[in-house]
Short mmCIF file of C-alpha atoms in Angstrom, two decimals:
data_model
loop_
_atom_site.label_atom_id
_atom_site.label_comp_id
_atom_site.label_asym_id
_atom_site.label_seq_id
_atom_site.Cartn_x
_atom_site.Cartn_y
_atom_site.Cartn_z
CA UNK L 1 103.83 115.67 75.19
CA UNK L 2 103.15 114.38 71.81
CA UNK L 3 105.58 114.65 69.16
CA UNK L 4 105.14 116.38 65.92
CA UNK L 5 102.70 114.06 63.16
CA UNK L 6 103.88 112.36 60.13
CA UNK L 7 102.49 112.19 56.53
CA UNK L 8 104.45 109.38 54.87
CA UNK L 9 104.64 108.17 51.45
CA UNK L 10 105.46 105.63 50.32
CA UNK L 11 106.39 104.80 46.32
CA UNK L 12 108.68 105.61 43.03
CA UNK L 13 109.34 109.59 44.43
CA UNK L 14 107.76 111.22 41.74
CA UNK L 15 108.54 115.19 42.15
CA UNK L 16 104.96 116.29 41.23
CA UNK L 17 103.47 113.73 44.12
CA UNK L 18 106.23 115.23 46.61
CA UNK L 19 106.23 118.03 46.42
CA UNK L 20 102.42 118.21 46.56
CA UNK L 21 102.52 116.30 50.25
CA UNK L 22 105.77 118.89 51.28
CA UNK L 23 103.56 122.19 50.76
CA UNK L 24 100.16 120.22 52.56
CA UNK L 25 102.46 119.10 55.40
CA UNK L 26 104.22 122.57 55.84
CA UNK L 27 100.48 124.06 55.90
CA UNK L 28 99.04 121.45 58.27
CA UNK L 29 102.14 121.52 60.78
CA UNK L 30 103.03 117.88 59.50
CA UNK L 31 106.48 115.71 59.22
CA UNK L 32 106.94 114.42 55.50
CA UNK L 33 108.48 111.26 55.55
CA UNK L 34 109.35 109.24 52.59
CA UNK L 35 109.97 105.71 53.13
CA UNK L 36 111.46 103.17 50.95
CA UNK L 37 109.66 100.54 51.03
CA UNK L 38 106.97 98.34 52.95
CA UNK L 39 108.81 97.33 55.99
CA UNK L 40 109.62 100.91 56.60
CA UNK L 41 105.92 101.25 56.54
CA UNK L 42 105.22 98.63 58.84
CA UNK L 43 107.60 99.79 61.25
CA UNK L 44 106.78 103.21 61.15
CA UNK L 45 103.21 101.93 61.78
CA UNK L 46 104.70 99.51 64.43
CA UNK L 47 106.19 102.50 66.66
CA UNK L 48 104.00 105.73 65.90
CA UNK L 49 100.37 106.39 64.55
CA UNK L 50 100.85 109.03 61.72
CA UNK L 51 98.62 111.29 60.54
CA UNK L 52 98.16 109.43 57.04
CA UNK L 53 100.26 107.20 54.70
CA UNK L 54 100.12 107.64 50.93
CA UNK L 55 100.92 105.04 48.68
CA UNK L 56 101.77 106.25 45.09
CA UNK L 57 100.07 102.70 43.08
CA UNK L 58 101.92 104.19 40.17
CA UNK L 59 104.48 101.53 38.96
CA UNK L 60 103.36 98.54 41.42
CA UNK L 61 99.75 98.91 42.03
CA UNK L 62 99.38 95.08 43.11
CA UNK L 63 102.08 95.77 45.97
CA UNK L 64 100.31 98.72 47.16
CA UNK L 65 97.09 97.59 47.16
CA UNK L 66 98.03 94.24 49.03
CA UNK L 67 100.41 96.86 51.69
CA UNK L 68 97.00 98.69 52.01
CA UNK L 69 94.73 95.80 52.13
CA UNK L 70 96.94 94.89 55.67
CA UNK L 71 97.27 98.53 57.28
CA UNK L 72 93.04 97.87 56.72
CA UNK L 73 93.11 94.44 58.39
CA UNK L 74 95.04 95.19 61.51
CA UNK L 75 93.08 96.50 64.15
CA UNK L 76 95.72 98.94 65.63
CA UNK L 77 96.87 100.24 62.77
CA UNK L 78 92.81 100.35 60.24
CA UNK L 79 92.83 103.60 62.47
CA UNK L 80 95.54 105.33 60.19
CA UNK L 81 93.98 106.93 57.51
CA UNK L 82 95.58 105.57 53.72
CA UNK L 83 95.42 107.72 50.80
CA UNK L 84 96.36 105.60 46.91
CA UNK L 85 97.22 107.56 44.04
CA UNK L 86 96.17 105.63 41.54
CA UNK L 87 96.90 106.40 37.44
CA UNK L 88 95.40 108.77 35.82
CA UNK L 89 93.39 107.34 33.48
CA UNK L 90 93.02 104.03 34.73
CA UNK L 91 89.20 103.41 35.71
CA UNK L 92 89.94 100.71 37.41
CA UNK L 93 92.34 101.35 39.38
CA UNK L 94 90.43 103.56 41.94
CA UNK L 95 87.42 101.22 42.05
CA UNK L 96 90.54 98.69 43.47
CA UNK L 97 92.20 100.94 45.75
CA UNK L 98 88.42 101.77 47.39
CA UNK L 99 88.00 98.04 47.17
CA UNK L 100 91.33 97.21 49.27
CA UNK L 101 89.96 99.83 52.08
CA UNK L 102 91.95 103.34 50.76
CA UNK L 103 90.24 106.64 52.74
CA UNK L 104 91.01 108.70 49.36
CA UNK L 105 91.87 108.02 46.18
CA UNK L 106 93.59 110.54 44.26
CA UNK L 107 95.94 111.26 40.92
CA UNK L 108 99.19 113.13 40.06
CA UNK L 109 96.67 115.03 37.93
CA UNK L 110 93.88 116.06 40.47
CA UNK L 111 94.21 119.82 41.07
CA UNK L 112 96.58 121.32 43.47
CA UNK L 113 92.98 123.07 45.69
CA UNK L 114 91.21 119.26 45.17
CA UNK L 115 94.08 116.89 46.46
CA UNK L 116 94.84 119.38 49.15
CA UNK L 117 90.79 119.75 50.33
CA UNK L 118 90.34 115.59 50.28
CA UNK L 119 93.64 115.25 51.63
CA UNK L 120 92.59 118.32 54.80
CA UNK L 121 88.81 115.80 54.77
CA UNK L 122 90.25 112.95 54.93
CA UNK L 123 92.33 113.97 58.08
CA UNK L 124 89.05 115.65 59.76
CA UNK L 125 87.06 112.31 58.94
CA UNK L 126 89.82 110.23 60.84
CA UNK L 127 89.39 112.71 63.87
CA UNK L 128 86.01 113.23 64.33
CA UNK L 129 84.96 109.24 63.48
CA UNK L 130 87.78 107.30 65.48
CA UNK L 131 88.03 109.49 68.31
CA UNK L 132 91.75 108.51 69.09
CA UNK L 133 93.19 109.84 72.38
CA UNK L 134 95.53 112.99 71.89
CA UNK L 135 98.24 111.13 73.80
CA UNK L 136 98.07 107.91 73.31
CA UNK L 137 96.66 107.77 69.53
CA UNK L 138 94.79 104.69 70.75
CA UNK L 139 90.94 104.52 69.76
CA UNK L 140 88.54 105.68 71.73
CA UNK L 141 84.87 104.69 72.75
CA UNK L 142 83.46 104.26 69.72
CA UNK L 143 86.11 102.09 68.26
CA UNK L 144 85.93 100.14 71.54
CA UNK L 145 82.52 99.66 71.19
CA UNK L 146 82.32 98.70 67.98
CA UNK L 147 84.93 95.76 68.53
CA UNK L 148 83.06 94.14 71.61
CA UNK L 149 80.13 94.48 69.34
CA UNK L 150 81.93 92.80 66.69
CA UNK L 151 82.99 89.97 68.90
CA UNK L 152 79.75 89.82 70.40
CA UNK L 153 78.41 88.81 66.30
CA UNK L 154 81.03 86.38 65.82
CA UNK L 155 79.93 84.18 68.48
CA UNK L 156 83.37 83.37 69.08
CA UNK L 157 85.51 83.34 72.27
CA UNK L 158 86.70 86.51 73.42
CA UNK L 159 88.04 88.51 76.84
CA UNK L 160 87.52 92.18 77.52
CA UNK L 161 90.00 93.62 80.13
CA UNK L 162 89.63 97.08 81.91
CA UNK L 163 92.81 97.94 83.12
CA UNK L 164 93.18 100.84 85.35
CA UNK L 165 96.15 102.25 87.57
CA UNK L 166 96.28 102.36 90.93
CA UNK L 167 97.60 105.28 93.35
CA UNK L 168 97.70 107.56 89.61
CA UNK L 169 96.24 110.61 90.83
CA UNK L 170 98.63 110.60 94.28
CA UNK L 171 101.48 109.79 91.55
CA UNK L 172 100.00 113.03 89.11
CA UNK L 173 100.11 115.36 92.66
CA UNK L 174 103.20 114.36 93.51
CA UNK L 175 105.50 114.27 89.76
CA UNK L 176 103.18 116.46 87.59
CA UNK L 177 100.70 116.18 84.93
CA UNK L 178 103.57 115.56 82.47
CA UNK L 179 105.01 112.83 84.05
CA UNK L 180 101.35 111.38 84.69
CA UNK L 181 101.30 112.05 80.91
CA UNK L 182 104.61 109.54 80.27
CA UNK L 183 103.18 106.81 82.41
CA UNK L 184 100.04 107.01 80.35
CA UNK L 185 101.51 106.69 77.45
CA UNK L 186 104.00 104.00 79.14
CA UNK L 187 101.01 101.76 79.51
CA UNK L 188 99.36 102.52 76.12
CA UNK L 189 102.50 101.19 74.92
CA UNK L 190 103.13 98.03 77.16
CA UNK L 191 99.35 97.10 76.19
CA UNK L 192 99.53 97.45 72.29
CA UNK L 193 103.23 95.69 72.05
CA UNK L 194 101.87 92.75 74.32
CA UNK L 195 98.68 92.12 72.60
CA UNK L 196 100.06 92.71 69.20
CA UNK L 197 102.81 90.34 69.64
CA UNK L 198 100.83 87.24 71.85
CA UNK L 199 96.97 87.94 70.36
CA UNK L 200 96.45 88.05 66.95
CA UNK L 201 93.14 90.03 66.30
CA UNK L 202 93.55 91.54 69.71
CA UNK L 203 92.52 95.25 70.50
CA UNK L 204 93.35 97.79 72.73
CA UNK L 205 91.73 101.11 73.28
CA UNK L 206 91.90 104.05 75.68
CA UNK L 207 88.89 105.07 77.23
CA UNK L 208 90.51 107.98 78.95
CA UNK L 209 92.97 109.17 81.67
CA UNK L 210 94.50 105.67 83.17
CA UNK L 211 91.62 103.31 81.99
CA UNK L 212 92.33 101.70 78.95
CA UNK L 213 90.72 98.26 77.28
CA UNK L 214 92.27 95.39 75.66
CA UNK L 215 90.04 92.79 74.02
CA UNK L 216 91.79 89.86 72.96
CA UNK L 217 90.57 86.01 71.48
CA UNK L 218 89.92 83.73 74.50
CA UNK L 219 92.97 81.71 73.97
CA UNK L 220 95.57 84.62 74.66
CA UNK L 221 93.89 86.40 77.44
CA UNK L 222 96.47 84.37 80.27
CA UNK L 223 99.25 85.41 78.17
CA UNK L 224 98.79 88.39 77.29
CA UNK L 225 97.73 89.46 81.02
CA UNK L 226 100.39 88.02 82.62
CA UNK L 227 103.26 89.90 80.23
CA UNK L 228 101.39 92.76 80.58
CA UNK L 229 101.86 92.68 84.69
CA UNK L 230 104.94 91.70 84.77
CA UNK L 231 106.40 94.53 82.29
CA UNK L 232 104.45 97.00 84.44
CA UNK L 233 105.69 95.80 87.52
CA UNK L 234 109.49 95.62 86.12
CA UNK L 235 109.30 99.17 84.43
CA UNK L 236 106.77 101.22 86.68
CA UNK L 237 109.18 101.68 89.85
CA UNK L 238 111.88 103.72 87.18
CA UNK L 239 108.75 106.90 86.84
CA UNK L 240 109.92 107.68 90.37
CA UNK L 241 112.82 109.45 92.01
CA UNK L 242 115.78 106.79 93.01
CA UNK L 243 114.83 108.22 96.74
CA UNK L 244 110.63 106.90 96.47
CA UNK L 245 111.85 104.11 94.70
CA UNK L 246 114.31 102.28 97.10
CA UNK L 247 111.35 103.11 99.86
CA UNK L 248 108.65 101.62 97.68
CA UNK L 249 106.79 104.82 98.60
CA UNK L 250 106.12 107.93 98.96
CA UNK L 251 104.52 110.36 101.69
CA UNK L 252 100.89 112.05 100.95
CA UNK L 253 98.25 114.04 102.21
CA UNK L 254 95.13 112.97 102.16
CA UNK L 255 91.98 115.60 102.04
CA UNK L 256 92.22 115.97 105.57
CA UNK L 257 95.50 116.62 105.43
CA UNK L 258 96.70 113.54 107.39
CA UNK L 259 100.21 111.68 106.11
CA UNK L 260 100.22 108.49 104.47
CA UNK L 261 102.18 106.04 102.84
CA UNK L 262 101.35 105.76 98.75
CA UNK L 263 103.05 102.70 97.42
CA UNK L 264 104.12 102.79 93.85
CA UNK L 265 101.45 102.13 91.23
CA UNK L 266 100.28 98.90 90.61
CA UNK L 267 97.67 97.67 87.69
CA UNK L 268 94.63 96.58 87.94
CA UNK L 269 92.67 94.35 85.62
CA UNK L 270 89.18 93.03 85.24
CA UNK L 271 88.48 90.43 82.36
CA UNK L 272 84.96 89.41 81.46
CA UNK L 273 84.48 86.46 78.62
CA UNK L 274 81.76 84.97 77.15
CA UNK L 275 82.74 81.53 78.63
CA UNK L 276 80.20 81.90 81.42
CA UNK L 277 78.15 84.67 79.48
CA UNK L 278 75.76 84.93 76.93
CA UNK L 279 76.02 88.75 76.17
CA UNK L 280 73.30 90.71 73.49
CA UNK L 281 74.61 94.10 73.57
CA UNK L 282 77.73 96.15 74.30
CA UNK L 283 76.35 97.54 77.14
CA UNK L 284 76.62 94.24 79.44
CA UNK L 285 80.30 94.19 78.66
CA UNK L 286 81.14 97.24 79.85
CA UNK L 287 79.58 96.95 83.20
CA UNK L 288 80.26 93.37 84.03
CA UNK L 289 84.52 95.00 83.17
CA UNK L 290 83.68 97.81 85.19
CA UNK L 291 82.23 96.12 88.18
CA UNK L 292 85.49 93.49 88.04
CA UNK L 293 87.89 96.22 87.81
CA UNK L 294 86.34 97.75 90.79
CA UNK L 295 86.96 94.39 92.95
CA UNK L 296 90.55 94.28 90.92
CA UNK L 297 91.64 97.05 92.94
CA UNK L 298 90.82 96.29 96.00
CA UNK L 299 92.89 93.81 95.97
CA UNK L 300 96.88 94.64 96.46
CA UNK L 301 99.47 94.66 94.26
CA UNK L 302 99.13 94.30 90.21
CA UNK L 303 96.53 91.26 89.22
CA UNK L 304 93.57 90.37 87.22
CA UNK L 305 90.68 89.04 88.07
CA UNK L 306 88.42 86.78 85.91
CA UNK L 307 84.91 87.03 85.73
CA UNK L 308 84.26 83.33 86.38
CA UNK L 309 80.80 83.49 88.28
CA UNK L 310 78.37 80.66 87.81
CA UNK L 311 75.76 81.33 91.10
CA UNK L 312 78.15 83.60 92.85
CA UNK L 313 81.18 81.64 91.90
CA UNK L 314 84.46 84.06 91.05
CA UNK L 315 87.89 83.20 89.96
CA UNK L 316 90.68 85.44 91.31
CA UNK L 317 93.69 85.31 89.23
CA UNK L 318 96.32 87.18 90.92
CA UNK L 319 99.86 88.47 89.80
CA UNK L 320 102.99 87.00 92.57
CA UNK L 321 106.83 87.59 91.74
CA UNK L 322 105.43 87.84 88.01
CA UNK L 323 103.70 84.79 88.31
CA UNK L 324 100.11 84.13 88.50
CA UNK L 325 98.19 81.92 90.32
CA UNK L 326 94.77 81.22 88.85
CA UNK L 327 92.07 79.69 91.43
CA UNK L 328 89.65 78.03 88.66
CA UNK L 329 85.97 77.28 89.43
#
């Protein structure tokens, strides 16, 4: 289940700005955390998607503008809402923090009801407009769509991959929703530590359940889909009891109550680029992803396949021992 949410700030500790954040996170159910300084930020960003980080400009304005500038930048962590409290008195200074991509903007002097009301907004805004999945915190559709859309504008070279589990729901029967629950979230993570460290500008969002996309620049997507497999394949087997994993499966029912094997989950991928295709709208994405995930899986074991098809022409790239095998066209 998810853990409890975290408002952190960041900055010189002024009491007034405290305690202000203590009462709104005691009211809102949130963890205050203060952290010392901008790695701690970063890292906290690295492992956990807060509820909001606020940066107290007051003292070192440049530094905090430039740490908020890069939460803005990064596409897995622009979802986190910032909020800059600026000077009072300053007129600049909010213009800058708006500039550098702040959600709010507020002072040690705005009124106890105003900072807590754009503070409550600003957490409402980052709900309702990102759409982030309750378990994962990864963005949903509309973030999704708005990268491929983004990509698609750029004109530059770029791989959407629809990854989806295999044998999940015979897995979520068997364990429970709240171990289907971990390996979701076992995934989510796998995805955004892979991409983040082997694609820069790469993307991953959650479309729901166990089918998540990862869109990464062209260069990367062989990388990054091959470390993804094989730290599935190595960490996947440990969800299940010692007993189904030294088997390698598990007895099921299926609707007509007949017994079958189900083999441990496996992933399945299905990349589409715009090597081969000249795409106008969002919309051809998606379905070219979802019609190669479909093949993906019915093929065994983890893999991805690349949509390579010039008159009918496909590319298979399949994973082996944690090795794959690509058959170019």
């Amino acid at each position: 289940m998810p853990s409890q949410r975290t408002i952190a700030y960041h900055g010189p500790g002024r009491p007034g700005v405290l305690s202000r954040l203590d009462e709104f996170a005691a009211q809102h159910h949130l963890l205050p955390a203060t952290l010392g300084s901008a790695d701690e930020v970063r890292a906290l960003l690295n492992r956990s998607y807060p509820a909001c980080v606020v940066l107290d400009a007051v003292g070192d304005r440049g530094s905090m503008l430039s740490l908020c500038a890069e939460i803005k930048r990064d596409a897995f962590t622009a979802i986190v809402p910032v909020i800059v409290v600026v000077p009072e008195g300053d007129a600049e200074a909010g213009a800058d923090a708006l500039e550098a991509g702040a959600d709010e903007v507020l002072t040690a002097i705005t009124p106890s009801r105003e900072w807590s009301l754009r503070l409550e907004l600003v957490l409402r805004r980052a709900a309702r407009d990102v759409s982030v999945h309750p378990t994962t915190r990864l963005p949903g559709t509309i973030q999704i769509e708005r990268d491929i859309f983004e990509r698609i504008q750029s004109g530059s070279g770029f791989a959407v991959c629809y990854a989806d589990l295999d044998h999940f729901k015979e897995f979520n029967d068997r364990y429970g929703y709240n171990s289907g629950d971990r390996v979701i979230l076992l995934l989510s993570k796998i995805l955004r530590d892979v991409v983040r460290a082997l694609a820069p500008g790469g993307f991953v969002g959650h479309i729901g359940g166990d089918d998540f996309i990862f869109n990464v620049p062209m260069d990367y997507l062989q990388a990054c889909c091959d470390e993804v497999i094989t730290l599935f394949d190595e960490l996947i087997p440990y969800q299940y009891t010692g007993e189904d994993r030294s088997a390698g499966y598990f007895l099921g029912k299926d609707r007509r109550g007949n017994v079958h094997r189900i083999p441990l989950m496996t992933l399945s991928i299905g990349v589409v680029t715009n090597q081969v295709h000249d795409f106008s709208h969002t919309g051809q994405v998606s379905e070219l992803a979802a019609e190669m995930k479909t093949y993906a899986k019915s093929l065994p074991g983890s893999k991805y396949v690349v949509d390579r098809r010039r008159a009918g022409v496909m590319a298979n790239r399949r994973s082996s021992g944690g090795a794959t095998s690509p058959i170019l066209d």
